[in-house]
Coordinates of C-alpha atoms in Angstrom, one line a residue:
Chain A
M177 CA 4.3 34.3 5.9
L178 CA 1.1 35.3 4.1
Q179 CA 0.1 37.2 7.2
L180 CA 3.3 39.2 7.0
L181 CA 2.7 40.1 3.4
K182 CA -0.9 41.1 4.2
I183 CA 0.4 43.4 6.9
D184 CA 2.7 45.2 4.6
L185 CA 0.1 45.4 1.9
K186 CA -2.4 46.9 4.4
K187 CA 0.1 49.7 5.0
L188 CA 0.6 50.3 1.3
T189 CA -2.9 49.8 -0.3
S190 CA -4.3 52.9 1.4
Y191 CA -1.3 55.0 0.6
R192 CA -2.0 57.2 -2.4
T193 CA 1.7 57.6 -3.4
F194 CA 2.0 53.8 -3.7
W195 CA -0.8 53.6 -6.2
I196 CA 0.5 56.6 -8.2
I197 CA 4.0 55.2 -8.5
C198 CA 2.9 51.6 -9.1
G199 CA 0.3 52.8 -11.6
L200 CA 2.9 54.8 -13.4
Y201 CA 5.4 52.0 -13.3
F202 CA 3.1 49.3 -14.7
F203 CA 1.7 51.8 -17.2
T204 CA 5.2 52.7 -18.4
L205 CA 6.0 49.0 -18.6
L206 CA 3.1 48.6 -21.0
T207 CA 3.7 51.7 -23.1
A208 CA 7.5 51.3 -23.2
S209 CA 7.2 47.7 -24.3
A210 CA 4.5 48.4 -26.9
S211 CA 6.2 51.4 -28.5
G212 CA 9.3 49.6 -29.8
M213 CA 8.2 49.7 -33.5
E214 CA 7.4 53.4 -33.2
F215 CA 10.8 54.0 -31.7
L216 CA 12.4 52.2 -34.7
K217 CA 10.4 54.4 -37.1
W218 CA 11.6 57.5 -35.3
L219 CA 15.2 56.3 -35.5
A220 CA 14.7 55.7 -39.3
R221 CA 13.4 59.2 -39.7
T222 CA 16.1 60.9 -37.7
I223 CA 19.2 58.9 -38.4
E224 CA 20.5 59.3 -41.9
G225 CA 20.7 55.9 -43.7
F226 CA 19.2 53.9 -40.8
G227 CA 16.1 52.9 -42.7
Q228 CA 17.9 52.3 -45.9
S229 CA 20.6 49.9 -45.0
I230 CA 18.4 47.9 -42.7
N231 CA 14.7 47.7 -43.4
I232 CA 13.1 48.4 -40.0
D233 CA 10.1 46.2 -40.8
R234 CA 12.5 43.3 -41.1
I235 CA 14.0 43.9 -37.6
P236 CA 12.3 41.1 -35.6
L237 CA 11.9 43.2 -32.4
Y238 CA 8.6 41.6 -31.4
H239 CA 9.0 38.3 -33.1
F240 CA 9.4 35.1 -31.1
P241 CA 11.8 34.3 -29.7
D242 CA 13.6 37.7 -29.8
V243 CA 10.7 39.4 -28.1
W244 CA 11.5 37.8 -24.7
Q245 CA 15.0 39.1 -24.4
N246 CA 14.2 42.5 -26.0
L247 CA 11.3 43.3 -23.7
T248 CA 12.8 42.0 -20.5
W249 CA 16.0 44.0 -21.2
A250 CA 14.0 47.2 -21.9
S251 CA 11.7 46.8 -18.9
G252 CA 14.7 46.2 -16.7
L253 CA 15.5 49.9 -17.2
L254 CA 12.3 50.9 -15.5
K255 CA 12.9 49.0 -12.2
I256 CA 14.4 52.2 -10.8
M257 CA 10.8 53.5 -10.5
I258 CA 9.6 50.6 -8.3
G259 CA 12.9 50.8 -6.4
I260 CA 12.0 54.4 -5.4
M261 CA 8.6 53.1 -4.2
V262 CA 10.4 50.5 -2.1
L263 CA 12.6 53.3 -0.6
I264 CA 9.6 55.4 0.2
S265 CA 7.9 52.5 1.8
I266 CA 10.8 51.7 4.1
T267 CA 12.0 55.2 4.9
N268 CA 8.4 56.2 5.8
E269 CA 8.6 53.5 8.5
Y270 CA 11.5 55.4 10.0
S271 CA 10.3 58.9 9.6
Y272 CA 6.8 58.1 11.0
R273 CA 8.6 55.9 13.6
T274 CA 6.0 53.2 12.8
I275 CA 8.8 50.6 12.6
R276 CA 9.3 51.2 16.4
Q277 CA 5.6 50.8 17.1
N278 CA 5.4 47.6 14.9
I279 CA 8.0 46.0 17.1
I280 CA 6.4 47.2 20.3
D281 CA 3.1 45.8 19.0
G282 CA 4.7 42.4 18.7
L283 CA 6.4 41.9 15.3
S284 CA 9.9 40.7 15.6
R285 CA 12.6 42.6 13.6
K286 CA 12.9 39.6 11.4
E287 CA 9.2 39.5 10.7
F288 CA 9.2 43.2 9.9
L289 CA 12.0 42.7 7.3
V290 CA 10.3 39.6 5.9
S291 CA 7.1 41.5 5.4
K292 CA 9.0 44.1 3.3
I293 CA 10.9 41.4 1.4
L294 CA 7.6 39.6 0.6
T295 CA 6.3 42.8 -0.9
N296 CA 9.4 43.0 -3.0
V297 CA 8.8 39.4 -4.2
L298 CA 5.2 40.3 -5.1
L299 CA 6.2 43.4 -7.0
S300 CA 8.9 41.5 -8.9
V301 CA 6.4 38.7 -9.8
L302 CA 3.8 41.2 -11.0
S303 CA 6.4 43.0 -13.2
M304 CA 7.4 39.6 -14.6
V305 CA 3.8 38.5 -15.3
L306 CA 3.0 41.8 -16.9
I307 CA 6.0 41.8 -19.2
F308 CA 5.3 38.1 -20.1
L309 CA 1.8 39.0 -21.1
V310 CA 2.9 42.0 -23.1
A311 CA 5.6 40.0 -24.8
L312 CA 3.2 37.1 -25.5
V313 CA 0.6 39.4 -27.1
T314 CA 3.0 41.4 -29.2
G315 CA 4.8 38.2 -30.2
L316 CA 1.5 36.7 -31.3
I317 CA 0.7 39.8 -33.3
Y318 CA 4.1 40.1 -35.1
S319 CA 5.4 36.6 -35.4
S320 CA 4.6 34.4 -38.4
R321 CA 6.0 31.2 -37.0
L322 CA 4.0 30.0 -34.0
D323 CA 5.1 26.5 -33.1
L324 CA 5.4 26.2 -29.3
S325 CA 9.0 25.0 -29.0
Y326 CA 10.1 27.9 -31.2
M327 CA 7.9 30.4 -29.5
F328 CA 9.1 29.6 -26.0
S329 CA 12.8 29.2 -26.6
G330 CA 14.2 32.0 -24.5
V331 CA 11.5 32.2 -21.8
E332 CA 14.4 31.7 -19.3
F333 CA 14.7 35.5 -19.5
F334 CA 11.6 35.7 -17.4
P335 CA 13.0 34.1 -14.2
A336 CA 16.2 36.1 -14.9
Y337 CA 14.1 39.3 -15.2
F338 CA 12.4 38.4 -12.0
L339 CA 15.7 38.0 -10.3
E340 CA 16.9 41.3 -11.8
V341 CA 14.0 43.2 -10.3
F342 CA 14.0 41.4 -7.0
A343 CA 17.8 41.8 -6.5
F344 CA 17.4 45.5 -7.3
L345 CA 14.5 45.9 -4.9
S346 CA 16.5 44.1 -2.2
F347 CA 19.3 46.6 -2.9
A348 CA 16.9 49.5 -2.5
L349 CA 15.4 48.1 0.7
M350 CA 18.9 47.7 2.2
L351 CA 19.8 51.2 1.2
G352 CA 16.6 52.5 2.9
I353 CA 17.3 50.6 6.1
F354 CA 20.9 51.9 6.3
V355 CA 20.1 55.5 5.2
Q356 CA 16.6 55.9 6.8
R357 CA 15.9 59.2 5.0
S358 CA 13.9 59.2 1.9
G359 CA 15.4 62.0 0.0
L360 CA 19.0 61.0 0.6
S361 CA 18.4 57.4 -0.1
I362 CA 16.6 58.1 -3.4
I363 CA 19.5 60.3 -4.5
L364 CA 21.9 57.5 -3.5
L365 CA 19.9 54.9 -5.4
L366 CA 20.0 57.1 -8.6
N367 CA 23.7 57.7 -8.1
S368 CA 24.6 54.1 -7.3
Y369 CA 25.0 53.2 -11.0
L370 CA 27.2 56.2 -11.6
I371 CA 29.3 55.5 -8.6
E372 CA 29.7 51.9 -9.7
L373 CA 30.5 53.0 -13.2
I374 CA 33.3 55.2 -12.0
I375 CA 34.8 52.4 -9.9
K376 CA 34.4 49.9 -12.7
E377 CA 36.1 52.2 -15.3
N378 CA 39.0 52.8 -13.0
I379 CA 39.8 49.2 -12.2
D380 CA 39.1 48.1 -15.8
D381 CA 42.8 48.4 -16.7
Y382 CA 44.0 46.5 -13.7
V383 CA 41.6 43.7 -12.8
P384 CA 39.0 43.5 -15.6
G385 CA 37.9 40.0 -14.3
L386 CA 36.5 41.6 -11.2
I387 CA 33.9 43.7 -13.0
K388 CA 31.3 41.1 -13.4
F389 CA 31.2 40.6 -9.6
F390 CA 30.0 44.2 -8.9
P391 CA 26.5 44.2 -7.5
L392 CA 24.6 46.4 -10.0
E393 CA 26.7 45.1 -12.9
S394 CA 25.8 41.5 -11.9
I395 CA 22.1 42.5 -11.8
S396 CA 22.4 44.1 -15.3
N397 CA 24.2 41.0 -16.6
L398 CA 21.2 38.8 -16.0
V399 CA 19.5 39.9 -19.1
P400 CA 22.2 41.1 -21.5
L401 CA 21.7 43.9 -24.0
P402 CA 20.1 42.3 -27.1
F403 CA 19.8 45.0 -29.7
A404 CA 23.4 44.8 -31.0
R405 CA 22.3 41.7 -32.9
Y406 CA 20.3 43.8 -35.3
A407 CA 23.6 45.4 -36.3
F408 CA 24.9 41.9 -37.1
Q409 CA 27.0 41.7 -33.9
Q410 CA 27.4 38.7 -31.7
I411 CA 25.4 38.9 -28.5
Q412 CA 24.8 36.7 -25.5
D413 CA 21.3 35.5 -26.2
Y414 CA 21.0 33.2 -23.2
V415 CA 21.0 33.6 -19.4
S416 CA 24.4 32.7 -18.0
L417 CA 24.4 30.6 -14.9
E418 CA 27.4 32.4 -13.7
S419 CA 25.6 35.8 -13.6
V420 CA 22.6 34.1 -12.0
G421 CA 24.9 32.8 -9.3
I422 CA 26.6 36.1 -8.7
A423 CA 23.2 38.0 -8.6
L424 CA 21.8 35.4 -6.2
V425 CA 24.7 35.8 -3.8
W426 CA 24.2 39.6 -3.9
T427 CA 20.5 39.3 -3.3
F428 CA 21.1 37.2 -0.3
L429 CA 23.8 39.6 1.0
F430 CA 21.6 42.7 0.5
N431 CA 18.8 41.1 2.6
Y432 CA 21.2 39.7 5.1
F433 CA 22.9 43.1 5.6
S434 CA 19.4 44.6 6.1
Y435 CA 18.7 41.9 8.7
L436 CA 22.0 42.5 10.6
R437 CA 21.4 46.3 10.6
L438 CA 17.8 46.0 11.8
K439 CA 18.8 43.5 14.5
R440 CA 21.5 45.7 16.0
S441 CA 19.9 49.1 15.8
D442 CA 17.9 50.8 18.5
L443 CA 14.7 51.9 16.9
Chain B
M1388 CA 0.5 37.9 43.8
A1389 CA 2.1 36.9 40.5
T1390 CA 5.2 38.7 39.3
V1391 CA 4.4 40.3 36.0
L1392 CA 7.7 41.9 35.3
S1393 CA 11.1 41.2 36.8
I1394 CA 14.1 43.3 35.8
Q1395 CA 17.6 42.2 36.7
N1396 CA 20.6 44.5 36.4
L1397 CA 19.3 46.0 33.2
T1398 CA 21.9 48.4 31.7
K1399 CA 22.0 50.5 28.6
H1400 CA 24.9 52.7 27.4
F1401 CA 24.7 55.1 24.5
G1402 CA 28.4 55.6 23.8
K1403 CA 29.7 57.2 27.0
I1404 CA 26.2 58.0 28.3
Q1405 CA 24.8 55.6 30.8
A1406 CA 21.1 55.8 30.1
V1407 CA 20.1 53.0 32.5
N1408 CA 22.5 51.6 35.0
G1409 CA 22.0 48.2 36.7
L1410 CA 18.2 48.5 37.2
N1411 CA 16.5 46.0 39.4
L1412 CA 12.7 46.1 39.7
E1413 CA 9.7 43.9 40.2
V1414 CA 6.1 44.7 39.2
Q1415 CA 3.4 42.5 40.7
S1416 CA 0.1 41.7 39.0
G1417 CA -2.6 44.3 39.6
Q1418 CA -0.3 47.1 40.5
V1419 CA -0.5 50.5 39.0
F1420 CA 3.2 51.2 38.9
G1421 CA 4.5 54.7 38.4
V1422 CA 8.0 55.2 37.1
L1423 CA 9.1 58.7 38.0
G1424 CA 12.2 60.7 37.1
P1425 CA 13.3 64.0 35.6
N1426 CA 13.7 64.3 31.9
G1427 CA 16.6 62.1 30.7
S1428 CA 16.5 59.9 33.7
G1429 CA 16.1 56.7 31.6
K1430 CA 12.4 56.1 31.8
T1431 CA 11.7 55.8 28.1
T1432 CA 15.0 53.9 27.5
T1433 CA 14.0 51.4 30.1
L1434 CA 10.5 50.9 28.6
G1435 CA 12.1 50.7 25.2
M1436 CA 14.2 47.8 26.3
L1437 CA 11.2 46.1 27.9
M1438 CA 9.3 46.4 24.6
G1439 CA 12.2 45.2 22.4
V1440 CA 13.0 48.3 20.5
T1441 CA 16.1 49.2 22.4
N1442 CA 18.8 46.5 22.7
P1443 CA 20.1 46.3 26.3
T1444 CA 23.8 46.6 26.8
S1445 CA 23.6 44.0 29.6
G1446 CA 21.1 42.5 32.1
N1447 CA 17.9 40.6 31.8
F1448 CA 14.2 41.0 32.2
Y1449 CA 11.4 38.6 32.3
W1450 CA 7.7 39.1 31.5
F1451 CA 5.5 36.7 33.3
G1452 CA 8.6 34.8 34.4
E1453 CA 9.6 34.1 30.8
E1454 CA 12.3 35.3 28.5
P1455 CA 11.0 38.2 26.4
T1456 CA 9.7 37.3 22.9
P1457 CA 7.6 39.1 20.3
Q1458 CA 4.7 36.7 21.2
L1459 CA 4.8 38.0 24.8
R1460 CA 4.8 41.6 23.6
R1461 CA 1.5 41.0 21.9
K1462 CA 0.0 40.4 25.4
I1463 CA 1.3 43.8 26.5
G1464 CA -0.3 47.0 25.4
A1465 CA 2.2 49.9 25.1
V1466 CA 2.4 53.5 24.2
L1467 CA 5.9 54.8 24.4
E1468 CA 6.5 58.6 24.2
H1469 CA 4.1 60.0 21.7
P1470 CA 1.4 58.1 19.8
I1471 CA 2.7 56.5 16.5
F1472 CA 0.5 55.7 13.6
Y1473 CA 0.4 55.8 9.9
P1474 CA -0.8 59.4 9.2
Y1475 CA -2.5 58.6 5.9
L1476 CA -4.6 55.8 7.4
S1477 CA -7.8 56.3 9.2
G1478 CA -8.0 55.5 12.9
Q1479 CA -10.0 52.4 12.1
K1480 CA -7.5 51.2 9.5
N1481 CA -4.6 51.8 11.8
L1482 CA -6.3 49.7 14.4
E1483 CA -7.0 47.0 11.8
L1484 CA -3.3 46.9 11.0
N1485 CA -2.4 46.7 14.7
A1486 CA -4.9 43.9 15.2
M1487 CA -3.2 42.0 12.4
I1488 CA 0.2 42.5 14.0
K1489 CA -1.1 41.5 17.4
Q1490 CA -3.0 38.6 15.9
C1491 CA -6.2 39.5 17.7
P1492 CA -9.8 39.5 16.3
Q1493 CA -10.9 42.6 14.4
E1494 CA -14.1 42.5 16.4
N1495 CA -12.2 44.1 19.3
I1496 CA -11.9 47.4 17.5
P1497 CA -15.4 48.9 18.0
K1498 CA -15.1 48.1 21.8
V1499 CA -11.8 50.0 22.3
L1500 CA -12.9 52.9 20.1
E1501 CA -16.0 53.2 22.3
L1502 CA -13.9 53.1 25.4
V1503 CA -11.8 56.1 24.3
E1504 CA -14.7 57.8 22.7
L1505 CA -13.3 57.9 19.2
A1506 CA -16.0 55.9 17.4
E1507 CA -17.4 58.9 15.6
R1508 CA -14.1 59.9 14.1
K1509 CA -12.8 56.5 13.3
D1510 CA -12.9 56.9 9.5
D1511 CA -11.0 60.2 9.5
K1512 CA -7.4 60.1 8.6
Y1513 CA -5.1 60.0 11.6
K1514 CA -3.3 63.1 10.6
T1515 CA -6.5 65.1 11.1
Y1516 CA -6.7 64.2 14.7
S1517 CA -6.0 66.5 17.6
L1518 CA -3.2 65.6 20.0
G1519 CA -5.8 64.4 22.6
M1520 CA -7.4 62.2 20.0
K1521 CA -4.1 60.8 19.0
Q1522 CA -3.3 59.9 22.6
R1523 CA -6.7 58.3 23.0
L1524 CA -6.2 56.3 19.8
A1525 CA -2.9 55.1 21.1
I1526 CA -4.5 53.9 24.3
A1527 CA -7.2 52.2 22.2
S1528 CA -4.5 50.5 20.2
A1529 CA -2.7 49.4 23.4
L1530 CA -6.0 47.9 24.7
L1531 CA -6.8 46.1 21.4
N1532 CA -5.6 42.7 22.4
D1533 CA -7.2 42.9 25.9
P1534 CA -3.7 42.9 27.4
T1535 CA -3.0 42.0 31.0
V1536 CA -0.3 44.6 31.2
L1537 CA -0.5 48.2 29.9
I1538 CA 2.6 50.4 29.6
L1539 CA 1.9 54.1 29.2
D1540 CA 4.7 56.6 28.8
E1541 CA 3.8 60.3 29.5
P1542 CA 0.2 59.6 28.3
T1543 CA -0.9 63.2 29.2
N1544 CA 2.1 64.9 27.7
G1545 CA 1.1 68.1 25.9
L1546 CA -2.6 67.8 26.6
D1547 CA -4.9 70.5 27.9
P1548 CA -6.4 70.2 31.3
M1549 CA -9.6 68.6 29.9
G1550 CA -7.6 66.1 27.9
I1551 CA -5.5 65.2 31.0
A1552 CA -8.7 64.6 33.0
E1553 CA -10.1 62.4 30.2
I1554 CA -6.9 60.3 29.9
R1555 CA -6.8 60.0 33.7
E1556 CA -10.4 58.8 33.8
I1557 CA -9.6 56.2 31.1
I1558 CA -6.6 55.0 33.2
R1559 CA -8.8 54.7 36.3
K1560 CA -11.3 52.7 34.3
I1561 CA -8.6 50.4 33.1
A1562 CA -7.0 50.0 36.5
A1563 CA -10.4 49.2 38.0
S1564 CA -10.7 46.3 35.6
G1565 CA -7.7 44.7 37.3
K1566 CA -5.0 45.2 34.7
T1567 CA -1.4 45.9 35.7
I1568 CA -0.4 49.3 34.5
I1569 CA 3.1 50.7 34.3
L1570 CA 3.0 54.5 34.0
A1571 CA 6.0 56.6 33.3
S1572 CA 5.5 60.2 34.0
H1573 CA 7.1 63.3 35.4
L1574 CA 3.8 64.6 36.5
L1575 CA 3.9 63.7 40.1
D1576 CA 0.3 64.7 40.8
E1577 CA -0.7 62.3 38.1
V1578 CA 1.2 59.4 39.6
Q1579 CA -0.1 60.1 43.1
K1580 CA -3.7 60.1 41.8
V1581 CA -3.6 56.9 40.0
C1582 CA -0.7 54.7 41.0
T1583 CA -0.4 52.2 43.8
H1584 CA 3.4 51.8 43.7
F1585 CA 6.2 53.9 42.3
A1586 CA 9.9 53.9 41.5
V1587 CA 12.1 56.9 41.1
L1588 CA 14.9 57.0 38.5
K1589 CA 17.7 59.4 38.4
R1590 CA 20.4 59.5 35.7
G1591 CA 19.7 55.8 35.0
N1592 CA 19.8 54.7 38.6
M1593 CA 16.8 53.6 40.6
V1594 CA 16.9 55.7 43.8
H1595 CA 13.7 54.7 45.4
T1596 CA 10.8 52.2 45.1
G1597 CA 7.8 51.6 47.3
P1598 CA 4.0 51.9 47.6
V1599 CA 2.4 55.3 47.0
G1600 CA 0.3 54.8 50.1
D1601 CA 3.4 55.2 52.2
V1602 CA 3.9 58.7 51.0
G1603 CA 1.2 60.4 52.9
G1604 CA 1.5 58.2 56.0
G1605 CA 4.6 56.8 57.5
A1606 CA 7.2 59.2 58.9
E1607 CA 5.9 62.7 59.6
T1608 CA 8.1 65.7 59.4
V1609 CA 7.8 68.7 61.7
E1610 CA 9.3 72.1 61.2
V1611 CA 10.4 73.6 64.6
N1612 CA 12.0 76.7 65.8
A1613 CA 12.4 78.3 69.2
D1614 CA 14.6 80.9 70.9
V1615 CA 17.0 78.5 72.7
E1616 CA 20.6 77.9 71.8
N1617 CA 20.8 74.2 72.2
L1618 CA 17.5 73.4 70.4
N1619 CA 19.2 70.7 68.3
E1620 CA 20.3 68.8 71.4
V1621 CA 16.9 69.1 72.9
L1622 CA 15.3 67.8 69.8
L1623 CA 17.7 65.0 69.5
S1624 CA 16.9 63.9 73.1
F1625 CA 13.2 63.6 72.1
S1626 CA 12.4 59.9 71.9
G1627 CA 10.2 60.5 68.8
T1628 CA 13.0 61.9 66.7
A1629 CA 14.2 59.7 63.9
S1630 CA 16.4 62.3 62.3
L1631 CA 17.1 66.0 62.4
N1632 CA 17.9 68.4 59.6
R1633 CA 18.2 72.2 59.3
E1634 CA 16.5 74.1 56.5
N1635 CA 15.9 77.8 56.2
G1636 CA 17.0 78.5 59.8
M1637 CA 14.5 75.9 61.0
Y1638 CA 14.9 72.4 62.3
L1639 CA 13.2 69.6 60.4
V1640 CA 12.3 66.7 62.7
T1641 CA 11.5 63.5 61.0
M1642 CA 9.3 61.6 63.5
R1643 CA 9.4 57.9 64.4
D1644 CA 6.3 55.9 63.7
G1645 CA 3.4 56.7 66.1
F1646 CA 4.8 60.1 67.0
H1647 CA 3.1 63.3 65.8
G1648 CA 3.6 67.1 66.0
K1649 CA 1.6 67.4 69.1
D1650 CA 3.8 65.0 71.0
L1651 CA 6.8 67.1 70.1
N1652 CA 5.0 70.2 71.2
R1653 CA 4.2 68.7 74.6
F1654 CA 7.8 67.5 75.0
L1655 CA 9.2 71.0 74.3
F1656 CA 6.7 72.5 76.6
D1657 CA 7.6 70.0 79.4
K1658 CA 11.2 71.2 78.8
H1659 CA 10.0 74.8 79.3
I1660 CA 10.6 75.7 75.7
V1661 CA 8.0 77.5 73.8
A1662 CA 8.2 76.9 70.1
T1663 CA 8.0 80.0 67.9
H1664 CA 7.2 77.9 64.9
L1665 CA 5.8 74.4 64.8
V1666 CA 4.3 73.0 61.6
T1667 CA 3.5 69.4 60.6
R1668 CA 4.5 69.0 57.0
K1669 CA 2.0 67.3 54.8
K1670 CA 4.0 65.1 52.5
T1671 CA 3.0 65.0 48.9
L1672 CA 4.6 62.7 46.4
E1673 CA 6.2 65.8 44.9
K1674 CA 7.9 66.6 48.2
Q1675 CA 9.1 63.0 48.6
F1676 CA 10.2 62.9 45.0
L1677 CA 12.4 66.0 45.4
E1678 CA 13.7 64.6 48.7
I1679 CA 14.6 61.4 47.1
L1680 CA 16.4 63.1 44.3
A1681 CA 18.2 65.4 46.7
E1682 CA 19.3 62.5 48.9
S1683 CA 20.7 60.6 46.0
H1684 CA 23.3 63.1 45.0

C-alpha cells in the first residue's frame, strides 16, 4: 500500500504544476480562512445597515465552537482547486500513455487505481489537518471561553470535511478515468454542479425527497451552511449520519466505477 | 529447452475488426523471436495482450507455464510501439519510478544507463531527449529488472541509420547474454540480422513460423527459360523438382533438398535443351516474407 502511494507521489513531486496548484490551494485555504473578519468588515461597509443592526464584532465567526463548522464549510468551496489537480494527474497518465507503460511494467490496474486513491486520501488528510490548525489558532485568538469540552464540541466537522474532500476527489478521479482528456474533464467538473442544480430544481416539485441523494448535493450536505445562524435562523449545526451514509455510498461507487472502467478498457 | 511463452488460440476483436485471430505460438528460452507482418497485422495488439494492456476477446497465454499476473510481467522487459515516459521527469527519475514499479533495486539503474550509453544525459528531462535517446532509455528501462525475456516492438522505428545500428548492437549484446527476445518489426533485414526464429502475421492470422536459419538454406529456387514448347513437362519430369511456377514468362523451379541449379542444368542438357536463362535465386527473408504473404491470400 505505502509503496503504491510512494509511486504516485514520485510522479507528482517532480511535476511543477502539482506544486503550483497545491501551493495555491493550501495558501488559499489559509488566507480564505483567516480573512473572515475582514470580509465581515467589508460587508458592514458596503451593505447599508449591516453593521448597525448586528455588531460585527459580536458575530462569533472564529469563536469555539462555531469556528469548526464555519471554516470547514468555507474551505469546502475550495476543494474544486485540488479536484482540478487530481484531474490533471490522471488525464496526464492517458495523454502521456504512461498508464499503459505502468501496467506493462508490472502494476495491476487495481494497483494503479489504488495509488491514485491513496494520493486522494493524503490530499484530503492534509486539507483537514491544515484547516484544523487554522481553526485552532484563530479559535484560540478570538475565543474567551477555553475549557476543552466546550472548545472541541463540533470537531466532528473535521471527519465530515475529510469525507467531503475525499468524496469530491473520488468523483474527479472517476471523471478523469472516463473522459481521459484534461480540458474536457475540467470543464465537466466545473459544470457538474450546474448540471446537478438544473436537474435538482426540475425535480424539486415532484420528488423533493430524492434531492439529498444526488452525488454532489450529498457531498455538500456533509458540512451544512452555517452562516444563517448569525441572522437568527435555525441551522443544522451537527453532522447528520444520514448524509455521511449517502456520501460514503457515493464515494464507494465513484471509486468502484473507476475500477470497472479501468479493468475493462484496453489501454 | 524451456518454453517461455505459450499462446493458445488468442483472439482480439475491436468491434467488427479481427485484430488477432486464433493465434497459436510457442517461444522457447534463448530464442530471438521475430514477429513479422505488415502494418495493421496485429503485432502490437498481440504484444499488448501478452503485457496485460489489451484484454483478449478469447484464448489463453502462459508465461513460463503460468497464468499471466502483474508479478510475472515484472520479470519481462517490454517496450511496445514508441517509448513512453513522464516528459517532465529526468531519465534517471523515470528509471527510479520504473524500479519502484518493478520492485527491483535502484542500484541497477547506473548499469543499464551505461549499457545504452545514456549515463551522461541521465539528469536531463526526458522531453529534451532525441528520438534515439528515447528509444535507448526505453531499452534501459526494459532491462532494469534484469529480465529473462525482453519484448521489443519496432525498436528502430524512426531512427537514422546510426541510431538503427546502435540499437541493433544493443540487441546483439543482450541476445549474447542468453536472454529470450521477442522482436516485432516490419524491417525484415533487421529480423534476419538478429533473430533465430520468426513468425509472420497477416491480418491477425499467423501464416508462417520457423527458424530464420531455414530461410537461406532449405529449398532452392531456380529461374529457368528455354526455347522449347513443353518446357513445363520437362521440368516436372526432373526428379529434383518440388514444385513449378510461372513468373514473368519464366519458370520457377523449387528444388527438392539436395538438388541445386547445376543439377537442373545438367538434366536439361542431357535432354538436349539449352537454357536461355538459368538463375539460382538467393532467398532473403524479404523474399520469403513476400512469398508467405502472397501464398496466404
